[in-house]
Short mmCIF file of C-alpha atoms in Angstrom, two decimals:
data_model
loop_
_atom_site.label_atom_id
_atom_site.label_comp_id
_atom_site.label_asym_id
_atom_site.label_seq_id
_atom_site.Cartn_x
_atom_site.Cartn_y
_atom_site.Cartn_z
CA MET A 1369 -29.66 6.40 4.45
CA ASN A 1370 -31.23 4.78 0.94
CA GLU A 1371 -31.48 8.06 -0.11
CA ASP A 1372 -27.86 8.10 -0.41
CA PRO A 1373 -25.83 8.19 -3.71
CA LYS A 1374 -24.71 5.01 -4.39
CA VAL A 1375 -21.07 3.54 -5.31
CA ASN A 1376 -19.87 3.40 -8.25
CA LEU A 1377 -18.75 0.10 -10.88
CA SER A 1378 -16.02 1.68 -11.40
CA GLY A 1379 -15.30 -0.15 -8.32
CA LEU A 1380 -14.62 3.37 -6.19
CA PRO A 1381 -17.72 5.57 -4.66
CA ARG A 1382 -19.03 8.79 -7.19
CA ASP A 1383 -20.57 11.23 -5.67
CA CYS A 1384 -24.66 10.92 -7.57
CA ILE A 1385 -23.72 14.49 -8.87
CA ASP A 1386 -22.67 11.86 -11.48
CA ALA A 1387 -25.07 9.12 -11.85
CA GLY A 1388 -26.53 9.57 -15.09
CA ALA A 1389 -25.46 6.19 -16.44
CA ARG A 1390 -27.39 4.41 -13.44
CA GLU A 1391 -30.98 3.13 -14.02
CA ASN A 1392 -31.52 4.83 -9.41
CA LEU A 1393 -31.18 9.02 -10.99
CA SER A 1394 -34.68 9.52 -10.44
CA ALA A 1395 -35.01 8.60 -6.74
CA ALA A 1396 -31.33 11.35 -6.03
CA VAL A 1397 -32.99 13.61 -8.54
CA PRO A 1398 -35.56 16.31 -6.53
CA SER A 1399 -39.36 15.46 -8.42
CA GLN A 1400 -40.03 19.57 -7.20
CA GLY A 1401 -39.62 21.75 -10.44
CA SER A 1402 -38.69 21.79 -13.72
CA VAL A 1403 -35.22 20.60 -15.77
CA ALA A 1404 -34.54 24.53 -16.18
CA GLU A 1405 -34.45 25.20 -12.39
CA SER A 1406 -32.70 22.77 -11.47
CA GLU A 1407 -28.64 22.91 -9.46
CA PRO A 1408 -26.62 22.94 -12.56
CA GLU A 1409 -23.87 19.22 -12.26
CA LEU A 1410 -20.37 18.98 -12.12
CA ALA A 1411 -19.01 16.78 -15.47
CA VAL A 1412 -16.59 14.71 -12.86
CA ASN A 1413 -16.87 14.18 -9.30
CA PRO A 1414 -13.49 15.87 -7.64
CA TRP A 1415 -13.63 13.24 -5.71
CA ASP A 1416 -11.98 11.29 -8.23
CA ILE A 1417 -9.92 13.81 -9.60
CA VAL A 1418 -7.96 13.54 -6.20
CA LEU A 1419 -7.87 10.56 -5.94
CA CYS A 1420 -6.67 9.80 -10.08
CA SER A 1421 -3.57 13.41 -8.81
CA SER A 1422 -2.94 10.70 -6.33
CA GLY A 1423 -2.91 7.44 -8.28
CA THR A 1424 -0.25 9.91 -10.72
CA LEU A 1425 2.03 10.96 -8.01
CA ILE A 1426 2.17 6.70 -7.14
CA CYS A 1427 3.59 5.96 -10.77
CA CYS A 1428 5.23 8.44 -10.45
CA GLU A 1429 8.02 8.13 -7.39
CA ASN A 1430 7.19 4.41 -8.03
CA ALA A 1431 8.22 4.45 -11.63
CA VAL A 1432 11.83 6.01 -10.27
CA VAL A 1433 12.10 3.63 -8.14
CA VAL A 1434 11.93 0.68 -10.13
CA LEU A 1435 14.45 2.39 -12.56
CA ILE A 1436 16.59 2.65 -9.89
CA ILE A 1437 16.29 -1.24 -8.76
CA PHE A 1438 16.50 -2.24 -12.65
CA HIS A 1439 18.82 -0.46 -13.87
CA SER A 1440 21.86 -1.36 -10.89
CA PRO A 1441 23.14 -4.81 -11.16
CA SER A 1442 24.98 -3.75 -7.60
CA LEU A 1443 20.57 -4.03 -6.17
CA ARG A 1444 20.40 -7.77 -6.21
CA ALA A 1445 20.67 -9.00 -2.79
CA PRO A 1446 16.75 -10.35 -0.89
CA MET A 1447 15.94 -6.34 0.24
CA PHE A 1448 16.34 -4.94 -3.04
CA LEU A 1449 13.40 -7.25 -4.81
CA LEU A 1450 11.31 -7.29 -1.95
CA ILE A 1451 11.36 -2.51 -2.79
CA GLY A 1452 10.82 -3.51 -5.98
CA SER A 1453 8.95 -5.70 -5.73
CA LEU A 1454 6.38 -3.11 -3.34
CA ALA A 1455 7.74 -0.34 -5.52
CA LEU A 1456 6.03 -2.44 -8.84
CA ALA A 1457 2.98 -3.12 -6.88
CA ASP A 1458 2.56 0.20 -6.28
CA LEU A 1459 3.27 1.30 -9.20
CA LEU A 1460 0.41 -0.23 -10.15
CA ALA A 1461 -2.23 0.11 -8.00
CA GLY A 1462 -1.55 4.20 -9.71
CA LEU A 1463 -1.85 3.34 -12.39
CA GLY A 1464 -5.39 1.77 -11.61
CA LEU A 1465 -6.52 4.37 -10.09
CA ILE A 1466 -5.67 6.48 -13.29
CA ILE A 1467 -7.32 3.95 -15.83
CA ASN A 1468 -10.51 3.57 -12.98
CA PHE A 1469 -11.01 8.11 -13.73
CA VAL A 1470 -10.37 7.15 -17.78
CA PHE A 1471 -12.86 4.43 -17.59
CA ALA A 1472 -16.03 5.96 -14.99
CA TYR A 1473 -15.98 9.45 -16.97
CA LEU A 1474 -14.58 7.75 -21.13
CA LEU A 1475 -15.81 4.30 -21.62
CA GLN A 1476 -18.13 1.94 -19.24
CA SER A 1477 -19.31 -1.38 -19.45
CA GLU A 1478 -19.03 -3.94 -16.71
CA VAL A 1479 -15.70 -5.60 -18.52
CA THR A 1480 -13.50 -1.84 -18.21
CA LYS A 1481 -15.18 -2.52 -14.05
CA LEU A 1482 -14.29 -5.27 -13.73
CA VAL A 1483 -10.28 -5.06 -14.86
CA THR A 1484 -10.16 -1.72 -13.68
CA ILE A 1485 -12.48 -3.19 -9.61
CA GLY A 1486 -9.23 -6.13 -10.06
CA LEU A 1487 -5.92 -4.30 -11.02
CA ILE A 1488 -7.34 -2.26 -7.63
CA VAL A 1489 -7.53 -5.26 -5.82
CA ALA A 1490 -4.73 -7.09 -6.83
CA SER A 1491 -2.20 -4.34 -6.90
CA PHE A 1492 -3.16 -2.82 -3.22
CA SER A 1493 -3.61 -6.40 -2.08
CA ALA A 1494 0.55 -7.46 -3.83
CA SER A 1495 0.87 -4.02 -1.81
CA VAL A 1496 0.23 -4.55 1.55
CA CYS A 1497 1.92 -8.89 1.14
CA SER A 1498 4.50 -6.68 -0.36
CA LEU A 1499 5.68 -5.01 2.97
CA LEU A 1500 5.44 -7.86 4.95
CA ALA A 1501 7.47 -9.67 3.14
CA ILE A 1502 9.93 -6.47 3.62
CA THR A 1503 9.54 -7.15 7.42
CA VAL A 1504 9.77 -11.12 7.58
CA ASP A 1505 13.08 -9.82 6.14
CA ARG A 1506 13.79 -7.69 7.95
CA TYR A 1507 13.32 -9.94 10.89
CA LEU A 1508 15.98 -12.01 9.12
CA SER A 1509 18.25 -10.25 8.28
CA LEU A 1510 19.13 -9.70 12.05
CA TYR A 1511 17.55 -12.66 13.45
CA TYR A 1512 19.87 -15.33 11.45
CA ALA A 1513 23.02 -12.14 10.85
CA LEU A 1514 25.45 -15.44 10.29
CA THR A 1515 24.07 -16.98 7.87
CA TYR A 1516 21.24 -14.21 5.73
CA HIS A 1517 23.60 -14.59 2.88
CA SER A 1518 23.09 -17.40 1.77
CA GLU A 1519 21.51 -19.23 -0.89
CA ARG A 1520 18.97 -20.61 1.71
CA THR A 1521 17.77 -16.81 2.17
CA ILE A 1522 17.37 -15.63 -2.00
CA THR A 1523 15.35 -18.81 -2.84
CA PHE A 1524 12.89 -18.07 0.50
CA THR A 1525 13.13 -14.43 -0.90
CA TYR A 1526 12.10 -15.96 -4.61
CA VAL A 1527 9.28 -18.05 -2.77
CA MET A 1528 7.79 -15.54 -1.24
CA LEU A 1529 7.45 -13.13 -3.58
CA ILE A 1530 4.86 -16.24 -5.92
CA MET A 1531 3.66 -17.42 -3.60
CA LEU A 1532 1.85 -13.43 -2.91
CA TRP A 1533 1.87 -11.90 -6.30
CA GLY A 1534 0.31 -15.29 -6.83
CA THR A 1535 -2.21 -15.15 -4.00
CA SER A 1536 -3.20 -11.54 -4.94
CA ILE A 1537 -3.94 -11.54 -8.43
CA CYS A 1538 -5.74 -14.65 -7.18
CA LEU A 1539 -7.43 -11.72 -5.22
CA GLY A 1540 -7.59 -9.61 -8.39
CA LEU A 1541 -9.58 -11.99 -10.32
CA LEU A 1542 -12.01 -12.68 -8.22
CA PRO A 1543 -14.18 -10.18 -9.82
CA VAL A 1544 -14.26 -11.28 -12.86
CA LEU A 1545 -14.84 -14.32 -12.13
CA GLY A 1546 -18.11 -13.56 -11.28
CA TRP A 1547 -17.48 -13.08 -6.94
CA ASN A 1548 -19.15 -9.70 -7.71
CA CYS A 1549 -22.27 -7.98 -7.66
CA LEU A 1550 -23.30 -6.22 -9.94
CA ARG A 1551 -26.57 -9.05 -11.25
CA ASP A 1552 -27.55 -8.35 -7.17
CA GLU A 1553 -27.08 -4.42 -5.95
CA ALA A 1554 -28.64 -5.52 -2.71
CA THR A 1555 -24.50 -7.95 -1.73
CA CYS A 1556 -22.38 -4.75 -2.60
CA SER A 1557 -19.39 -3.30 -0.27
CA VAL A 1558 -18.93 0.09 0.13
CA VAL A 1559 -16.53 -0.21 -2.50
CA ARG A 1560 -19.36 -1.59 -5.86
CA PRO A 1561 -18.23 -3.61 -7.38
CA LEU A 1562 -16.72 -6.26 -4.75
CA THR A 1563 -19.28 -7.68 -2.30
CA LYS A 1564 -19.11 -7.09 0.89
CA ASN A 1565 -18.53 -11.14 1.69
CA ASN A 1566 -15.27 -10.02 -0.32
CA ALA A 1567 -14.17 -6.66 1.46
CA ALA A 1568 -14.75 -8.71 5.09
CA ILE A 1569 -12.16 -11.47 3.71
CA LEU A 1570 -9.95 -7.78 2.32
CA SER A 1571 -10.91 -6.09 5.77
CA ILE A 1572 -9.91 -9.27 7.64
CA SER A 1573 -6.41 -9.85 5.98
CA PHE A 1574 -5.81 -6.67 6.58
CA LEU A 1575 -5.99 -6.45 9.47
CA PHE A 1576 -5.03 -10.63 10.17
CA MET A 1577 -1.05 -9.16 8.12
CA PHE A 1578 -1.17 -6.03 10.37
CA ALA A 1579 -0.82 -7.62 13.76
CA LEU A 1580 2.00 -10.75 12.26
CA MET A 1581 4.02 -6.98 11.07
CA LEU A 1582 3.23 -5.52 14.25
CA GLN A 1583 3.99 -8.75 16.64
CA LEU A 1584 7.87 -9.38 13.96
CA TYR A 1585 8.37 -5.77 14.58
CA ILE A 1586 8.11 -5.54 18.52
CA GLN A 1587 11.33 -9.13 17.91
CA ILE A 1588 12.55 -6.55 15.85
CA CYS A 1589 12.62 -3.74 19.04
CA LYS A 1590 14.54 -6.70 21.37
CA ILE A 1591 16.97 -7.85 18.71
CA VAL A 1592 18.03 -3.88 18.05
CA MET A 1593 17.95 -2.80 21.32
CA ARG A 1594 20.36 -6.33 22.35
CA HIS A 1595 22.78 -5.75 18.97
CA ALA A 1596 23.10 -2.21 19.99
CA HIS A 1597 24.29 -2.84 23.64
CA GLN A 1598 26.61 -5.30 22.58
CA ILE A 1599 28.44 -2.63 20.09
CA ALA A 1600 28.67 -0.18 23.33
CA LEU A 1601 29.87 -2.59 25.29
CA GLN A 1602 32.54 -3.47 22.87
CA HIS A 1603 33.55 0.31 22.18
CA HIS A 1604 33.04 1.00 25.73
CA PHE A 1605 30.12 3.84 24.02
CA LEU A 1606 28.85 5.54 26.73
CA ALA A 1607 25.55 4.70 28.07
CA THR A 1608 23.70 7.71 25.95
CA SER A 1609 25.31 6.90 23.28
CA HIS A 1610 23.44 3.20 23.11
CA TYR A 1611 20.43 5.49 24.75
CA VAL A 1612 20.76 7.35 21.47
CA THR A 1613 21.02 4.45 18.59
CA THR A 1614 18.14 2.38 20.59
CA ARG A 1615 15.83 4.94 20.55
CA LYS A 1616 16.59 5.73 16.88
CA GLY A 1617 14.98 2.39 16.08
CA ILE A 1618 12.40 2.06 18.31
CA SER A 1619 11.21 4.82 16.29
CA THR A 1620 12.11 4.89 12.92
CA LEU A 1621 9.95 0.92 13.33
CA ALA A 1622 7.05 3.11 14.98
CA LEU A 1623 7.35 5.36 12.73
CA ILE A 1624 7.24 2.00 9.39
CA LEU A 1625 4.05 1.10 11.83
CA GLY A 1626 2.31 3.91 12.58
CA THR A 1627 2.05 5.23 8.28
CA PHE A 1628 0.57 1.50 7.67
CA ALA A 1629 -1.68 1.55 10.23
CA ALA A 1630 -2.95 5.06 9.11
CA CYS A 1631 -3.36 4.79 5.54
CA TRP A 1632 -4.84 1.71 5.44
CA MET A 1633 -6.96 0.69 9.00
CA PRO A 1634 -9.72 3.78 8.81
CA PHE A 1635 -11.21 2.22 5.27
CA THR A 1636 -9.86 -0.92 7.26
CA LEU A 1637 -12.44 -1.68 9.02
CA TYR A 1638 -14.54 0.96 6.79
CA SER A 1639 -15.42 -1.21 5.41
CA LEU A 1640 -16.66 -3.32 7.91
CA ILE A 1641 -19.52 -1.91 9.56
CA ALA A 1642 -20.62 -0.45 6.46
CA ASP A 1643 -22.30 -0.98 3.02
CA TYR A 1644 -23.38 0.60 -0.15
CA THR A 1645 -25.81 2.43 0.97
CA TYR A 1646 -23.85 4.61 3.05
CA PRO A 1647 -23.16 8.75 1.79
CA SER A 1648 -20.29 7.97 -0.73
CA ILE A 1649 -18.18 10.13 0.80
CA TYR A 1650 -17.89 8.19 4.22
CA THR A 1651 -15.63 5.25 1.79
CA TYR A 1652 -13.50 8.49 -0.05
CA ALA A 1653 -12.06 10.48 3.33
CA THR A 1654 -11.19 6.49 4.13
CA LEU A 1655 -10.00 5.05 1.27
CA LEU A 1656 -7.89 8.11 -0.11
CA PRO A 1657 -5.65 7.86 2.60
CA ALA A 1658 -4.89 4.58 2.19
CA THR A 1659 -3.80 5.75 -1.51
CA TYR A 1660 -1.76 7.89 0.45
CA ASN A 1661 0.66 4.36 1.59
CA SER A 1662 2.17 4.06 -2.08
CA ILE A 1663 2.82 7.69 -2.46
CA ILE A 1664 4.40 6.80 1.42
CA ASN A 1665 6.27 4.01 0.79
CA PRO A 1666 9.21 5.18 -1.29
CA VAL A 1667 10.39 7.79 0.92
CA ILE A 1668 10.52 4.94 4.30
CA TYR A 1669 11.43 1.85 2.07
CA ALA A 1670 13.64 3.21 -0.74
CA PHE A 1671 14.83 6.43 -0.25
CA ARG A 1672 15.92 6.57 3.11
CA ASN A 1673 18.21 3.48 1.47
CA GLN A 1674 22.11 4.47 1.88
CA GLU A 1675 22.56 1.87 -1.58
CA ILE A 1676 19.94 3.55 -3.09
CA GLN A 1677 20.72 6.53 -2.59
CA LYS A 1678 24.85 5.80 -4.08
CA ALA A 1679 22.14 4.79 -7.39
CA LEU A 1680 20.32 7.78 -8.37
CA CYS A 1681 23.04 9.82 -7.38
CA LEU A 1682 25.62 7.07 -9.58
CA ILE A 1683 22.00 7.87 -12.63
CA CYS A 1684 21.52 11.22 -11.99
CA CYS A 1685 24.80 13.02 -11.93
CA GLY A 1686 27.09 9.58 -12.62
CA CYS A 1687 29.25 10.06 -8.22
CA ILE A 1688 28.76 9.23 -4.70
CA PRO A 1689 28.73 12.22 -2.77
CA SER A 1690 30.90 11.89 0.17
CA THR A 1691 28.53 12.03 2.92
CA LEU A 1692 26.72 9.04 1.01
CA SER A 1693 30.60 7.01 0.72
CA GLN A 1694 31.33 7.66 4.23
CA ARG A 1695 28.77 6.75 6.49
CA ALA A 1696 28.13 2.96 8.34
CA ARG A 1697 24.80 1.18 8.80
CA SER A 1698 23.92 1.24 12.46
CA PRO A 1699 21.99 -0.86 14.22
CA SER A 1700 18.98 1.68 14.19
CA ASP A 1701 18.97 1.82 10.45
CA VAL A 1702 16.23 -1.18 10.43
#
């Protein structure tokens, strides 16, 4: 296993096909045969192209969300501030993937490697923390429905934003401030130059936040079921209507949690058990789905929102479709 390709110093795995900048290249090149008889090397790793393409799509999607929220004065409620935070974090994550690709092939230096991995770690950390903050906000909006729109909620939202971005920036600064494996390759994780300890802390933190989100969404599901039942009794709805509404709410929550876990769990668990000696293709195969979460987030949290849909229609065509203006919000819209 020690002969497998090492991990790229830029923070993302690179195959041995582009390892010309590493001093251990001789270990990956067969000693038999002349240079002329060796197989031609690829100029660019296809995996890096896929990651860069994902970063471009992430930037385009989330830039639209950020512009909509910034352009629309009506979207200043706590929920939209948190959605904007999520979109900004994912936008920076996509930008980090693009910058990593450019620096890895055009401008290789220790400074650019550390700055790039710091940006990627900080932005993805802010993305996950923003998802947790949105979950907390949704729980509070249902549990404290009567007092949710008070000044206290707005203050609490700003405190959450300051804390999550402050924590994420600190995590991103760790490699830059010296907690990296550039001087000691034996301490490298699957994502170089992050150390094994650094990757373990990030993975354990993710598992903790996922467990907290799961617990909050279970409580949200209970509240939604109770609200749907009360509305059904007040309006004398049939039991089937109550069942349909409740099932829709549970399906929405399952979609949110299932997507989040499917995207991030493989890379999280792999980072805990693997190190730099493992084949880089495994790192690519688990890291790529994690980037897809930033592609899916705008669809789940922004473009499904009725108010954002209205703002988008106003920006694009200057009008609001009647189907949007007449649609009411139900207990299942969580």
